[in-house]
Amino acid sequence: MKTALTELLGIDIPLIQGAMAWISDARLVAAVANAGATGVIAAGGLTAGELSSQIRKAKTLTDKPFGVNVMLMAPNKEEIVEVICAEYVAFVTLGGGDPVPYIKRLQASGSKVIPVVPNVKLAQKMEVEGADAIIVEGMEAGGHIGKITTIALMTQVIPHVNLPVVVAGGIVDGRGMAAALTMGAVGVQMGTRFMVAEECSVHPKAKEMLIAAKDTDSVVTGWTCKYTARSLKNALTTKLQQLEIEGGKATEQEIKRLILGAGKKGMIDGDTEWGMIMCGQSLYPITKIESAKTIINTIVDEVKQAINKATALIL
Ligand SMILES: Cc1cc2nc3c(=O)[nH]c(=O)nc-3n(C[C@H](O)[C@H](O)[C@H](O)COP(=O)(O)O)c2cc1C
């Protein structure tokens, strides 16, 4: 496949395995890159030293391009950016804050810069500021989310910018990827689909829960402390909903106490009741644990089938 994204990053398949704090590490990223797509190491939750080790480890596992994500609300973001500039990675995704101060600096170190944006206004701002591409992520996505759906973002952002647009949120298979490409996206970013990759360090209990989950099994919590995240329904999200919506009286501190550290507890330690298992809304197609290569090959076959079917509609 050839799109502006494959050209920009020097990859074969216009598919990015998105950053996933705690779980998108060197092993997963290298497996995805070796299969012809590209992956992103999540710097969220890492120290500068840990990130440096992850980048170096990924470079021993693959000679293909990969990226790093900077969570701009992280207190150590300056050190993280310094490490990225020193180590060099093919591209950097930036989210959760103002990317502008970092665009030129990261580009000067040789990386392409791809901010994650939630609306047309910020997409246009990124174009003015010289970003190489943007990612728009709909509220169907796993992790911390915005307020607009993927289809509404694709419909409105793509025609309003001259930048390559990558689309994320609820896209887990080749039909979704084909839909985004048909809408004018240059590629897609997926998170949830790669949580069940063999190379992904998500705890087996959390993987099982994702595989068993249905379309209605995710919920958004964290409104009170502006740490809004989509995750699988469990004892923790029920408690959060009681405190945030039904009771409505919980303080930001109380909610933060429940949420902080919950991602690691759920996804790495396997506490599927009181930890947080972040994931998107498209859950039915997540049916088994497979290698990243098998996942990617399946998606590429599905894209081809979907585009062939769509082409046949106008013959
Ligand atoms: C467990 C999990 C953790 C995530 N952590 C981050 C993160 O640290 N930084 C970021 O920019 N996006 C993060 N995301 C968003 C993903 O990079 C990606 O855009 C999203 O998963 C796409 O939606 P999908 O899950 O429906 O595929 C996370 C998503 C998940 C599921």
Short mmCIF file of N, CA and C in Angstrom, two decimals, residues 170-296:
data_model
loop_
_atom_site.label_atom_id
_atom_site.label_comp_id
_atom_site.label_asym_id
_atom_site.label_seq_id
_atom_site.Cartn_x
_atom_site.Cartn_y
_atom_site.Cartn_z
N GLY A 170 -11.76 3.28 17.55
CA GLY A 170 -12.77 2.30 17.16
C GLY A 170 -12.44 1.56 15.88
N ILE A 171 -11.22 1.77 15.36
CA ILE A 171 -10.82 1.05 14.13
C ILE A 171 -9.97 -0.15 14.55
N VAL A 172 -10.48 -1.35 14.30
CA VAL A 172 -9.77 -2.54 14.77
C VAL A 172 -9.59 -3.59 13.68
N ASP A 173 -10.14 -3.30 12.49
CA ASP A 173 -10.01 -4.29 11.42
C ASP A 173 -9.85 -3.60 10.06
N GLY A 174 -9.74 -4.43 9.02
CA GLY A 174 -9.48 -3.87 7.69
C GLY A 174 -10.67 -3.13 7.11
N ARG A 175 -11.89 -3.49 7.53
CA ARG A 175 -13.05 -2.74 7.01
C ARG A 175 -13.01 -1.31 7.53
N GLY A 176 -12.68 -1.16 8.81
CA GLY A 176 -12.58 0.18 9.40
C GLY A 176 -11.45 0.97 8.76
N MET A 177 -10.33 0.27 8.51
CA MET A 177 -9.18 0.94 7.89
C MET A 177 -9.53 1.38 6.47
N ALA A 178 -10.21 0.51 5.73
CA ALA A 178 -10.61 0.85 4.37
C ALA A 178 -11.56 2.05 4.38
N ALA A 179 -12.46 2.08 5.38
CA ALA A 179 -13.41 3.21 5.47
C ALA A 179 -12.64 4.52 5.67
N ALA A 180 -11.64 4.49 6.55
CA ALA A 180 -10.87 5.71 6.81
C ALA A 180 -10.09 6.14 5.56
N LEU A 181 -9.49 5.18 4.88
CA LEU A 181 -8.72 5.51 3.66
C LEU A 181 -9.65 6.08 2.60
N THR A 182 -10.86 5.50 2.53
CA THR A 182 -11.83 5.98 1.55
C THR A 182 -12.29 7.40 1.89
N MET A 183 -12.33 7.72 3.16
CA MET A 183 -12.71 9.07 3.59
C MET A 183 -11.61 10.09 3.31
N GLY A 184 -10.41 9.61 2.94
CA GLY A 184 -9.32 10.54 2.65
C GLY A 184 -8.20 10.52 3.67
N ALA A 185 -8.29 9.63 4.66
CA ALA A 185 -7.18 9.51 5.62
C ALA A 185 -5.97 8.89 4.92
N VAL A 186 -4.77 9.21 5.43
CA VAL A 186 -3.56 8.61 4.84
C VAL A 186 -3.17 7.33 5.57
N GLY A 187 -3.88 7.04 6.65
CA GLY A 187 -3.58 5.84 7.42
C GLY A 187 -4.41 5.84 8.68
N VAL A 188 -4.27 4.76 9.46
CA VAL A 188 -5.02 4.67 10.71
C VAL A 188 -4.07 4.34 11.86
N GLN A 189 -4.54 4.67 13.06
CA GLN A 189 -3.81 4.27 14.28
C GLN A 189 -4.74 3.37 15.08
N MET A 190 -4.21 2.24 15.52
CA MET A 190 -5.00 1.30 16.33
C MET A 190 -4.29 1.04 17.65
N GLY A 191 -5.07 0.96 18.72
CA GLY A 191 -4.52 0.60 20.02
C GLY A 191 -5.06 -0.73 20.49
N THR A 192 -6.38 -0.76 20.73
CA THR A 192 -7.02 -1.94 21.33
C THR A 192 -6.66 -3.24 20.61
N ARG A 193 -6.65 -3.23 19.28
CA ARG A 193 -6.40 -4.48 18.54
C ARG A 193 -5.05 -5.09 18.93
N PHE A 194 -4.07 -4.22 19.24
CA PHE A 194 -2.74 -4.73 19.55
C PHE A 194 -2.58 -5.12 21.03
N MET A 195 -3.61 -4.85 21.84
CA MET A 195 -3.53 -5.26 23.25
C MET A 195 -3.53 -6.78 23.38
N VAL A 196 -4.10 -7.46 22.37
CA VAL A 196 -4.13 -8.93 22.43
C VAL A 196 -3.05 -9.56 21.55
N ALA A 197 -2.09 -8.76 21.13
CA ALA A 197 -0.95 -9.34 20.39
C ALA A 197 -0.12 -10.19 21.34
N GLU A 198 0.46 -11.27 20.81
CA GLU A 198 1.33 -12.13 21.64
C GLU A 198 2.46 -11.32 22.26
N GLU A 199 2.97 -10.36 21.50
CA GLU A 199 4.14 -9.58 21.96
C GLU A 199 3.75 -8.46 22.92
N CYS A 200 2.45 -8.32 23.21
CA CYS A 200 2.02 -7.22 24.08
C CYS A 200 2.01 -7.69 25.53
N SER A 201 2.54 -6.85 26.42
CA SER A 201 2.72 -7.27 27.82
C SER A 201 1.46 -7.16 28.67
N VAL A 202 0.31 -6.97 28.05
CA VAL A 202 -0.95 -6.96 28.82
C VAL A 202 -1.11 -8.31 29.53
N HIS A 203 -1.53 -8.28 30.79
CA HIS A 203 -1.68 -9.50 31.61
C HIS A 203 -2.69 -10.46 30.94
N PRO A 204 -2.40 -11.78 30.97
CA PRO A 204 -3.31 -12.75 30.33
C PRO A 204 -4.77 -12.60 30.79
N LYS A 205 -4.99 -12.26 32.06
CA LYS A 205 -6.38 -12.12 32.54
C LYS A 205 -7.07 -10.94 31.86
N ALA A 206 -6.30 -9.88 31.64
CA ALA A 206 -6.87 -8.70 30.98
C ALA A 206 -7.12 -9.00 29.50
N LYS A 207 -6.20 -9.77 28.89
CA LYS A 207 -6.41 -10.16 27.49
C LYS A 207 -7.70 -10.99 27.36
N GLU A 208 -7.88 -11.94 28.30
CA GLU A 208 -9.09 -12.78 28.28
C GLU A 208 -10.35 -11.93 28.38
N MET A 209 -10.29 -10.92 29.25
CA MET A 209 -11.46 -10.06 29.45
C MET A 209 -11.77 -9.26 28.18
N LEU A 210 -10.71 -8.83 27.50
CA LEU A 210 -10.91 -8.08 26.24
C LEU A 210 -11.54 -8.98 25.18
N ILE A 211 -11.08 -10.23 25.13
CA ILE A 211 -11.59 -11.16 24.13
C ILE A 211 -13.07 -11.49 24.40
N ALA A 212 -13.43 -11.54 25.68
CA ALA A 212 -14.83 -11.85 26.03
C ALA A 212 -15.75 -10.63 25.88
N ALA A 213 -15.18 -9.45 25.75
CA ALA A 213 -15.98 -8.22 25.81
C ALA A 213 -16.81 -7.99 24.54
N LYS A 214 -17.95 -7.33 24.74
CA LYS A 214 -18.86 -7.01 23.63
C LYS A 214 -18.91 -5.49 23.41
N ASP A 215 -19.69 -5.10 22.40
CA ASP A 215 -19.77 -3.67 22.03
C ASP A 215 -20.17 -2.74 23.16
N THR A 216 -20.97 -3.24 24.12
CA THR A 216 -21.47 -2.35 25.18
C THR A 216 -20.62 -2.42 26.46
N ASP A 217 -19.49 -3.09 26.39
CA ASP A 217 -18.73 -3.36 27.63
C ASP A 217 -17.70 -2.32 28.02
N SER A 218 -17.59 -1.22 27.28
CA SER A 218 -16.66 -0.17 27.73
C SER A 218 -17.44 1.01 28.27
N VAL A 219 -16.77 1.80 29.10
CA VAL A 219 -17.44 2.94 29.72
C VAL A 219 -16.41 4.06 29.91
N VAL A 220 -16.90 5.31 29.92
CA VAL A 220 -15.99 6.44 30.11
C VAL A 220 -16.14 6.96 31.54
N THR A 221 -15.02 7.09 32.24
CA THR A 221 -15.03 7.64 33.61
C THR A 221 -13.93 8.69 33.73
N GLY A 222 -13.88 9.32 34.87
CA GLY A 222 -12.80 10.28 35.13
C GLY A 222 -13.17 11.73 34.80
N TRP A 223 -14.47 12.00 34.61
CA TRP A 223 -14.90 13.36 34.23
C TRP A 223 -14.47 14.37 35.29
N THR A 224 -14.58 13.97 36.54
CA THR A 224 -14.37 14.92 37.65
C THR A 224 -12.97 15.50 37.66
N CYS A 225 -11.97 14.66 37.29
CA CYS A 225 -10.61 15.17 37.38
C CYS A 225 -10.00 15.39 36.00
N LYS A 226 -10.85 15.54 35.00
CA LYS A 226 -10.40 15.80 33.61
C LYS A 226 -9.40 14.76 33.13
N TYR A 227 -9.59 13.53 33.62
CA TYR A 227 -8.72 12.43 33.25
C TYR A 227 -9.62 11.38 32.60
N THR A 228 -10.41 11.88 31.64
CA THR A 228 -11.47 11.07 31.05
C THR A 228 -10.91 9.91 30.23
N ALA A 229 -11.25 8.69 30.63
CA ALA A 229 -10.70 7.53 29.92
C ALA A 229 -11.78 6.49 29.66
N ARG A 230 -11.65 5.81 28.52
CA ARG A 230 -12.55 4.69 28.22
C ARG A 230 -11.87 3.40 28.64
N SER A 231 -12.61 2.58 29.36
CA SER A 231 -12.04 1.29 29.79
C SER A 231 -13.15 0.26 29.94
N LEU A 232 -12.75 -0.99 30.19
CA LEU A 232 -13.75 -2.05 30.37
C LEU A 232 -14.51 -1.84 31.67
N LYS A 233 -15.81 -2.11 31.63
CA LYS A 233 -16.62 -2.01 32.84
C LYS A 233 -16.14 -3.03 33.86
N ASN A 234 -15.96 -2.62 35.10
CA ASN A 234 -15.61 -3.54 36.19
C ASN A 234 -15.97 -2.89 37.51
N ALA A 235 -15.51 -3.47 38.62
CA ALA A 235 -15.87 -2.92 39.93
C ALA A 235 -15.40 -1.47 40.06
N LEU A 236 -14.20 -1.19 39.54
CA LEU A 236 -13.66 0.18 39.64
C LEU A 236 -14.53 1.18 38.88
N THR A 237 -14.91 0.86 37.64
CA THR A 237 -15.69 1.84 36.87
C THR A 237 -17.09 2.01 37.46
N THR A 238 -17.64 0.92 38.05
CA THR A 238 -18.96 1.04 38.70
C THR A 238 -18.85 2.01 39.87
N LYS A 239 -17.78 1.85 40.65
CA LYS A 239 -17.56 2.74 41.81
C LYS A 239 -17.38 4.18 41.32
N LEU A 240 -16.58 4.35 40.27
CA LEU A 240 -16.34 5.71 39.75
C LEU A 240 -17.65 6.33 39.25
N GLN A 241 -18.46 5.52 38.59
CA GLN A 241 -19.74 6.06 38.09
C GLN A 241 -20.64 6.48 39.25
N GLN A 242 -20.65 5.66 40.31
CA GLN A 242 -21.47 6.02 41.48
C GLN A 242 -21.00 7.36 42.04
N LEU A 243 -19.68 7.49 42.15
CA LEU A 243 -19.12 8.71 42.76
C LEU A 243 -19.26 9.93 41.85
N GLU A 244 -19.10 9.70 40.55
CA GLU A 244 -19.05 10.85 39.64
C GLU A 244 -20.42 11.24 39.12
N ILE A 245 -21.28 10.24 38.89
CA ILE A 245 -22.55 10.57 38.24
C ILE A 245 -23.72 10.46 39.21
N GLU A 246 -23.90 9.24 39.78
CA GLU A 246 -25.10 9.05 40.61
C GLU A 246 -25.02 9.86 41.89
N GLY A 247 -23.89 9.75 42.62
CA GLY A 247 -23.73 10.52 43.85
C GLY A 247 -23.39 11.96 43.51
N GLY A 248 -22.48 12.11 42.57
CA GLY A 248 -22.11 13.43 42.09
C GLY A 248 -21.36 14.29 43.08
N LYS A 249 -20.96 13.72 44.22
CA LYS A 249 -20.36 14.59 45.24
C LYS A 249 -18.88 14.33 45.45
N ALA A 250 -18.32 13.42 44.70
CA ALA A 250 -16.91 13.07 44.92
C ALA A 250 -16.01 14.24 44.54
N THR A 251 -14.96 14.41 45.33
CA THR A 251 -14.01 15.49 44.99
C THR A 251 -13.02 14.95 43.96
N GLU A 252 -12.34 15.90 43.33
CA GLU A 252 -11.32 15.55 42.35
C GLU A 252 -10.26 14.65 43.00
N GLN A 253 -9.92 14.95 44.24
CA GLN A 253 -8.90 14.17 44.95
C GLN A 253 -9.33 12.71 45.12
N GLU A 254 -10.60 12.53 45.52
CA GLU A 254 -11.11 11.16 45.75
C GLU A 254 -11.06 10.35 44.46
N ILE A 255 -11.46 10.98 43.36
CA ILE A 255 -11.48 10.27 42.08
C ILE A 255 -10.05 9.96 41.65
N LYS A 256 -9.17 10.94 41.79
CA LYS A 256 -7.77 10.74 41.40
C LYS A 256 -7.15 9.59 42.18
N ARG A 257 -7.49 9.49 43.47
CA ARG A 257 -6.94 8.41 44.29
C ARG A 257 -7.30 7.04 43.71
N LEU A 258 -8.51 6.93 43.19
CA LEU A 258 -8.94 5.65 42.62
C LEU A 258 -8.30 5.39 41.26
N ILE A 259 -8.08 6.47 40.51
CA ILE A 259 -7.63 6.31 39.12
C ILE A 259 -6.11 6.18 38.99
N LEU A 260 -5.37 6.95 39.79
CA LEU A 260 -3.91 6.95 39.62
C LEU A 260 -3.33 5.57 39.88
N GLY A 261 -2.57 5.07 38.94
CA GLY A 261 -1.95 3.75 39.09
C GLY A 261 -2.87 2.61 38.66
N ALA A 262 -4.14 2.94 38.36
CA ALA A 262 -5.11 1.87 38.06
C ALA A 262 -4.80 1.19 36.72
N GLY A 263 -4.21 1.92 35.77
CA GLY A 263 -3.88 1.33 34.47
C GLY A 263 -2.89 0.19 34.63
N LYS A 264 -1.84 0.45 35.37
CA LYS A 264 -0.82 -0.57 35.58
C LYS A 264 -1.42 -1.76 36.35
N LYS A 265 -2.21 -1.42 37.37
CA LYS A 265 -2.83 -2.46 38.20
C LYS A 265 -3.70 -3.41 37.36
N GLY A 266 -4.45 -2.84 36.43
CA GLY A 266 -5.35 -3.66 35.61
C GLY A 266 -4.64 -4.36 34.47
N MET A 267 -3.87 -3.59 33.70
CA MET A 267 -3.35 -4.13 32.44
C MET A 267 -2.06 -4.92 32.63
N ILE A 268 -1.24 -4.56 33.62
CA ILE A 268 0.03 -5.28 33.82
C ILE A 268 -0.09 -6.29 34.96
N ASP A 269 -0.68 -5.85 36.10
CA ASP A 269 -0.76 -6.77 37.25
C ASP A 269 -1.94 -7.73 37.14
N GLY A 270 -2.91 -7.42 36.27
CA GLY A 270 -4.02 -8.35 36.05
C GLY A 270 -5.15 -8.25 37.07
N ASP A 271 -5.23 -7.11 37.79
CA ASP A 271 -6.38 -6.93 38.69
C ASP A 271 -7.54 -6.40 37.84
N THR A 272 -8.32 -7.33 37.30
CA THR A 272 -9.33 -6.94 36.31
C THR A 272 -10.56 -6.32 36.97
N GLU A 273 -10.66 -6.37 38.30
CA GLU A 273 -11.81 -5.73 38.97
C GLU A 273 -11.51 -4.32 39.45
N TRP A 274 -10.34 -4.14 40.10
CA TRP A 274 -10.04 -2.82 40.68
C TRP A 274 -8.96 -2.06 39.92
N GLY A 275 -8.47 -2.67 38.85
CA GLY A 275 -7.55 -1.95 37.97
C GLY A 275 -8.34 -1.43 36.77
N MET A 276 -7.66 -0.65 35.91
CA MET A 276 -8.35 -0.10 34.75
C MET A 276 -7.82 -0.75 33.47
N ILE A 277 -8.73 -1.35 32.70
CA ILE A 277 -8.33 -1.98 31.44
C ILE A 277 -8.83 -1.08 30.31
N MET A 278 -7.97 -0.16 29.90
CA MET A 278 -8.39 0.81 28.89
C MET A 278 -8.56 0.10 27.55
N CYS A 279 -9.57 0.48 26.80
CA CYS A 279 -9.81 -0.11 25.48
C CYS A 279 -10.85 0.70 24.75
N GLY A 280 -10.92 0.51 23.43
CA GLY A 280 -11.90 1.23 22.62
C GLY A 280 -13.25 0.53 22.62
N GLN A 281 -14.18 1.11 21.83
CA GLN A 281 -15.54 0.56 21.80
C GLN A 281 -15.69 -0.62 20.86
N SER A 282 -14.79 -0.76 19.89
CA SER A 282 -14.94 -1.86 18.93
C SER A 282 -14.29 -3.11 19.51
N LEU A 283 -15.09 -3.94 20.13
CA LEU A 283 -14.55 -5.07 20.90
C LEU A 283 -14.90 -6.44 20.32
N TYR A 284 -16.01 -6.55 19.61
CA TYR A 284 -16.40 -7.86 19.06
C TYR A 284 -15.31 -8.48 18.18
N PRO A 285 -14.63 -7.67 17.34
CA PRO A 285 -13.62 -8.31 16.45
C PRO A 285 -12.35 -8.76 17.19
N ILE A 286 -12.25 -8.47 18.49
CA ILE A 286 -11.06 -8.89 19.25
C ILE A 286 -11.36 -10.30 19.76
N THR A 287 -10.94 -11.32 19.02
CA THR A 287 -11.39 -12.67 19.34
C THR A 287 -10.29 -13.63 19.79
N LYS A 288 -9.03 -13.28 19.51
CA LYS A 288 -7.98 -14.21 19.94
C LYS A 288 -6.62 -13.52 20.08
N ILE A 289 -5.73 -14.25 20.78
CA ILE A 289 -4.36 -13.77 20.91
C ILE A 289 -3.59 -14.26 19.69
N GLU A 290 -2.96 -13.32 18.99
CA GLU A 290 -2.20 -13.67 17.77
C GLU A 290 -0.93 -12.84 17.74
N SER A 291 0.00 -13.24 16.88
CA SER A 291 1.21 -12.42 16.74
C SER A 291 0.85 -11.10 16.05
N ALA A 292 1.68 -10.09 16.29
CA ALA A 292 1.45 -8.79 15.63
C ALA A 292 1.45 -8.98 14.12
N LYS A 293 2.32 -9.86 13.64
CA LYS A 293 2.42 -10.09 12.19
C LYS A 293 1.10 -10.66 11.63
N THR A 294 0.52 -11.63 12.36
CA THR A 294 -0.75 -12.21 11.90
C THR A 294 -1.86 -11.16 11.92
N ILE A 295 -1.88 -10.37 12.99
CA ILE A 295 -2.91 -9.31 13.08
C ILE A 295 -2.78 -8.37 11.87
N ILE A 296 -1.57 -7.95 11.58
CA ILE A 296 -1.35 -6.98 10.50
C ILE A 296 -1.67 -7.60 9.14
#
